[in-house]
Coordinates of C-alpha atoms and ligand atoms in Angstrom, one line a residue:
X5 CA 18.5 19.3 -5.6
X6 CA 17.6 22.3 -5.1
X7 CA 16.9 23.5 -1.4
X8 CA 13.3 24.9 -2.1
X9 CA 12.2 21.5 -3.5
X10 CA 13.6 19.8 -1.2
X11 CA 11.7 21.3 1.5
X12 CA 8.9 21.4 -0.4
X13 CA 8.9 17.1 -1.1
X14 CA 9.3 17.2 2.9
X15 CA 6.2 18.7 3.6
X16 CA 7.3 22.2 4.8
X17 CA 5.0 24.2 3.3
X18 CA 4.1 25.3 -0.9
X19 CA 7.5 26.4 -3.3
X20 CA 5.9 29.7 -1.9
X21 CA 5.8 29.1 1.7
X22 CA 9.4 27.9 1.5
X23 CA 10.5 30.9 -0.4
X24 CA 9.2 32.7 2.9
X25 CA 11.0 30.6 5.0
X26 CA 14.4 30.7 3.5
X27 CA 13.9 34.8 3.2
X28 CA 13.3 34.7 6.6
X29 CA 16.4 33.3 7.5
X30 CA 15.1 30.1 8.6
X31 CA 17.1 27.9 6.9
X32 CA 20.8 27.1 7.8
X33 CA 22.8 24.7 5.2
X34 CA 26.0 23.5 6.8
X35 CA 25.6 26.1 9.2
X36 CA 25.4 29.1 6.7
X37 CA 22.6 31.1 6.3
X38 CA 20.7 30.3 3.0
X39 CA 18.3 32.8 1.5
X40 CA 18.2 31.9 -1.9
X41 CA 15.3 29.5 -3.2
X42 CA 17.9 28.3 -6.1
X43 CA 20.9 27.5 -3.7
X44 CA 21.2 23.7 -4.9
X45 CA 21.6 21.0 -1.4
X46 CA 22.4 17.5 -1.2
X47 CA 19.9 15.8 0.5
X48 CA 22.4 13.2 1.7
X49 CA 25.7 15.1 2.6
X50 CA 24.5 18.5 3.4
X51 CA 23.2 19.5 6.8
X52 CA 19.9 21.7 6.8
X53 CA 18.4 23.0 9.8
X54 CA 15.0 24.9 10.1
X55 CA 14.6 27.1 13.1
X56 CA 17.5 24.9 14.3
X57 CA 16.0 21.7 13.9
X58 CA 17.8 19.5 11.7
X59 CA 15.5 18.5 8.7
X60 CA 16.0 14.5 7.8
X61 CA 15.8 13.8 4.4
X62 CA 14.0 11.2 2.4
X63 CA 13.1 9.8 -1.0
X64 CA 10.7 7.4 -0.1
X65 CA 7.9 6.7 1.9
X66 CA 6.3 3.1 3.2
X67 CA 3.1 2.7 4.5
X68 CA 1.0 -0.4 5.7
X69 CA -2.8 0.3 6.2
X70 CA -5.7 -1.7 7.6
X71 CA -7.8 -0.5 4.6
X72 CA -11.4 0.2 6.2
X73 CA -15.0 -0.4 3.8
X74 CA -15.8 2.5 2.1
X75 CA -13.1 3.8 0.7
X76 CA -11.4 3.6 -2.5
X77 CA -8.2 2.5 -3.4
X78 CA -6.9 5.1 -5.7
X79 CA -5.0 8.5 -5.4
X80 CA -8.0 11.0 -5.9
X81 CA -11.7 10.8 -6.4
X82 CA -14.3 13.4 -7.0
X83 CA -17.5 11.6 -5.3
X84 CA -15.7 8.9 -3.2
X85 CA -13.7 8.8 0.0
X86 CA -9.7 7.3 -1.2
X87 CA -7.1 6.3 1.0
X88 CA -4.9 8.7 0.5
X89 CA -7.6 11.0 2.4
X90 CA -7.1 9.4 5.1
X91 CA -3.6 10.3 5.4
X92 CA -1.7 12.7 7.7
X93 CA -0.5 16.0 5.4
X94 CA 2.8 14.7 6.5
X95 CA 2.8 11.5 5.3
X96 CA 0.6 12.7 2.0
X97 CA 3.2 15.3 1.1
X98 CA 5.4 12.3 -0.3
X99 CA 2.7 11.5 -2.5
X100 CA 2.6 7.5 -2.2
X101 CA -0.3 5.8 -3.8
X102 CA -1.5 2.0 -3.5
X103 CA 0.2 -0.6 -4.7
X104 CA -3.2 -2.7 -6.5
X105 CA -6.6 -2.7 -5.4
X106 CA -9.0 -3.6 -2.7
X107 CA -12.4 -3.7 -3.5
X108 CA -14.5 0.0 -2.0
X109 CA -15.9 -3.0 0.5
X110 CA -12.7 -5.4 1.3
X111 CA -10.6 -4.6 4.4
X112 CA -7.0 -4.9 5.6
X113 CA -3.6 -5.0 4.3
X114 CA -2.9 -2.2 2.1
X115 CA 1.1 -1.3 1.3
X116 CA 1.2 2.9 0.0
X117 CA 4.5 4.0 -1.4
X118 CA 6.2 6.3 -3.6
X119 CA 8.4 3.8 -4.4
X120 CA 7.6 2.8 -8.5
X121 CA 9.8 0.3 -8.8
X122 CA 9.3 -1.4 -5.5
X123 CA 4.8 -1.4 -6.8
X124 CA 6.2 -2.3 -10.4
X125 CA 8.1 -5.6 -8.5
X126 CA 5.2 -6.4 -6.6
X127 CA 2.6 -6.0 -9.2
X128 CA 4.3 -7.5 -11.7
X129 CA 2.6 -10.8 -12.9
X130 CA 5.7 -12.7 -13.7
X131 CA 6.8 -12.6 -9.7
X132 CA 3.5 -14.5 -8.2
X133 CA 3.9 -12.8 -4.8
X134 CA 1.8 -14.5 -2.7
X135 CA -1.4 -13.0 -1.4
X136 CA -3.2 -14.2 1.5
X137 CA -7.1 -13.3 2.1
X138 CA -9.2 -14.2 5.2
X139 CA -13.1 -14.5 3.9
X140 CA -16.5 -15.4 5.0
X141 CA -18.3 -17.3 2.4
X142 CA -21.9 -17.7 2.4
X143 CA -22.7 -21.9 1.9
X144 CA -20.3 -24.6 2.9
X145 CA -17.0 -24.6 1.3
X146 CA -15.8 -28.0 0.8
X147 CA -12.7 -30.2 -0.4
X148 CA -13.9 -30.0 -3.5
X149 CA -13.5 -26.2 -3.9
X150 CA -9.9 -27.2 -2.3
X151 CA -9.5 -29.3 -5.0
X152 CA -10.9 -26.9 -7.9
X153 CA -8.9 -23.7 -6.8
X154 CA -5.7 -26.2 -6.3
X155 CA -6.1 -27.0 -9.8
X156 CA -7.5 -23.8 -11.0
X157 CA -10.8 -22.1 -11.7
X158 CA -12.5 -20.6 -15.0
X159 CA -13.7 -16.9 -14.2
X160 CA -16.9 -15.4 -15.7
X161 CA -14.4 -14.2 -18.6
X162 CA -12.7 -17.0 -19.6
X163 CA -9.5 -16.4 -17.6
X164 CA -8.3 -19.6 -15.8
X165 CA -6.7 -19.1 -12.9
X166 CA -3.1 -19.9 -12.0
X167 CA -3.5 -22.9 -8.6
X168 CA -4.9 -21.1 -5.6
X169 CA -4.6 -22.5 -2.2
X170 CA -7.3 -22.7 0.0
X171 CA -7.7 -23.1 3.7
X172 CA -10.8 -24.0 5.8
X173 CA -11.2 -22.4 8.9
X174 CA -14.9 -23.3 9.7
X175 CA -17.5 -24.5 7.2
X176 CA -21.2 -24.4 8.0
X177 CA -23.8 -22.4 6.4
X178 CA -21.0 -19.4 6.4
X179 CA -17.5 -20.8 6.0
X180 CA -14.7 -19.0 7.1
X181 CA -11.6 -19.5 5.0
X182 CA -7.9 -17.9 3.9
X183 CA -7.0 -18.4 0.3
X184 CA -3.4 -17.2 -1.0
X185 CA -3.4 -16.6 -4.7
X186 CA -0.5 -15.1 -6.9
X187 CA -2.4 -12.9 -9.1
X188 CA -4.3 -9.8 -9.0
X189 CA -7.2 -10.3 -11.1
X190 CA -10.1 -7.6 -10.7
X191 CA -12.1 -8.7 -8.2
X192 CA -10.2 -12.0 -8.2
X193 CA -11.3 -13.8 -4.9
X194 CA -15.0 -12.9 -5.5
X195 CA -14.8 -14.6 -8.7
X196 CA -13.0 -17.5 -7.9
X197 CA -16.0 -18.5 -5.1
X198 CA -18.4 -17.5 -7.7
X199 CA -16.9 -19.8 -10.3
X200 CA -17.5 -22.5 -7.6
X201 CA -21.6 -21.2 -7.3
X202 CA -20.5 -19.4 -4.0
X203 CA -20.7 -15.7 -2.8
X204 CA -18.2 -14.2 -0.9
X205 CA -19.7 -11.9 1.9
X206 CA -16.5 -10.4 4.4
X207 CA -12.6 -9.9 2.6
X208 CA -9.9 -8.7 4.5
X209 CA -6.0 -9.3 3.0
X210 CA -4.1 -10.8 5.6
X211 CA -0.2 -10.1 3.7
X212 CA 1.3 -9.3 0.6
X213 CA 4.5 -11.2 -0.1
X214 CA 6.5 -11.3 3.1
X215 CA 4.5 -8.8 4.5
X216 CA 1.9 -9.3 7.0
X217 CA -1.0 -6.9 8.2
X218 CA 0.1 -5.7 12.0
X219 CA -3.3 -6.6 13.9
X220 CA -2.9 -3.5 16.0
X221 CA -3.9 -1.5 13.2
X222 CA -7.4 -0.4 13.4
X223 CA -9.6 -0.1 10.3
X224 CA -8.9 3.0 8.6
X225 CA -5.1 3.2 10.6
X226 CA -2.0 3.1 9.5
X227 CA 2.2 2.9 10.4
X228 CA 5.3 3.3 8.5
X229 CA 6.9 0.2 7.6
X230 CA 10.1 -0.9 9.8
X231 CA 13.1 -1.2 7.9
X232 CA 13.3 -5.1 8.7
X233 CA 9.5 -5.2 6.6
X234 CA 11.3 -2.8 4.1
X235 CA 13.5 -5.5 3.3
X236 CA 11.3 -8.5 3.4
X237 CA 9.3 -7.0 0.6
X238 CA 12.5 -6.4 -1.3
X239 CA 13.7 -9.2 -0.8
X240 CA 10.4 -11.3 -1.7
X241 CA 9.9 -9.3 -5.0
Ligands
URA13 N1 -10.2 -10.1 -4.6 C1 -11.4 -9.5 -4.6 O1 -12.4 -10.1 -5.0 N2 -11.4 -8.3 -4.0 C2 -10.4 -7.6 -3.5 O2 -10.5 -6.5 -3.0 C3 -9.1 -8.3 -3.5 C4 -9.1 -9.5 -4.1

């Protein structure tokens, strides 16, 4: 790769920028100065150092956010607030984008990666991986809607859904549930309660496959995944 895209991918500045950098005598590979922007590295073996500091090289990036309301799930936007704005340049620079959709209003667990093939496994509708929502539903969920998502549920278009599984927390005039499903249907979980005559007024995804939303997160924060969740995801997919 060469050295100039390499810094680049890591966030040190524009092609340009680096240039600068590198004609500055900046950047050491293996010790020896390198000025030339075409001067090809490899990421893994070679050892660069900037001002010194030894740059650590990576392909990809793994985040977990606690999506807040508002924004949008998607890369760029030219009226609405994404996620990716509310990234750190540093973390941005690798480019990662959501893997599927919250709602502008639904909250919590949101995975952003550059990783395609690592989104492609998790997306893909012939893995079911598990997702778990927590919602408040306006009206009294029953056994019966138990029952009905268990078995499956007819959505405004048509679609029946594959067996969801449904959990009641506390059922009153608002019920609080979780419901795990294994598909990604637009606006899935909304539907399903309004296939059963009920509206669904709070969503928040709890996990995604073997991956669970760290608490500490506040809305709108985010961490890198640990290598140990790196691997549950793989592993689940
Ligand atoms: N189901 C929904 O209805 N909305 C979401 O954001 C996610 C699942």
């Amino acid at each position: 790769m060469r050295i100039d895209k390499m810094l680049a991918n890591l966030g040190y500045g524009s092609r340009k920028e680096v240039k600068k950098l590198l004609k500055d005598g900046a950047v050491l590979v293996n010790g020896s100065l390198i000025k030339d922007a075409k001067e090809h590295v490899n990421p893994d073996e070679d050892i660069v150092t900037i001002h010194g500091e030894e740059v650590v090289y990576r392909e990809f990036i793994y985040l977990m956010m606690n999506k807040p309301p508002g924004v949008i799930s998607a890369t760029e936007d030219t009226r609405e607030e994404t996620v990716i704005d509310l990234l750190e340049i540093e973390d941005a620079v690798f480019q990662p984008f959501p893997v599927g959709r919250l709602d502008k209003d639904t909250e919590g667990l949101l995975l952003l990666t550059n990783d395609g093939q690592l989104a492609h496994q998790l997306l893909s509708p012939k893995k079911h991986v598990p997702k778990t929502y927590f919602a408040v539903v306006e009206g009294e969920v029953d056994e019966e809607d138990i029952q009905a998502f268990e078995e499956g549920v007819t959505l405004d278009d048509g679609y029946e859904t594959k067996p969801g599984y449904l959990k009641i927390l506390k059922a009153g005039q608002t019920s609080d549930i979780e419901l795990t499903i294994t598909e990604g249907k637009f606006h899935q979980v909304k539907r399903m309660f309004a296939a059963r005559g009920k509206r669904v007024i709070y969503l928040k995804r709890l996990s995604m496959g073997k991956l669970q939303l760290d608490e500490t997160l506040e809305l709108g924060e985010y961490r890198e995944l640990t290598e140990e969740e790196v691997e549950l995801l793989k592993e689940g997919r």
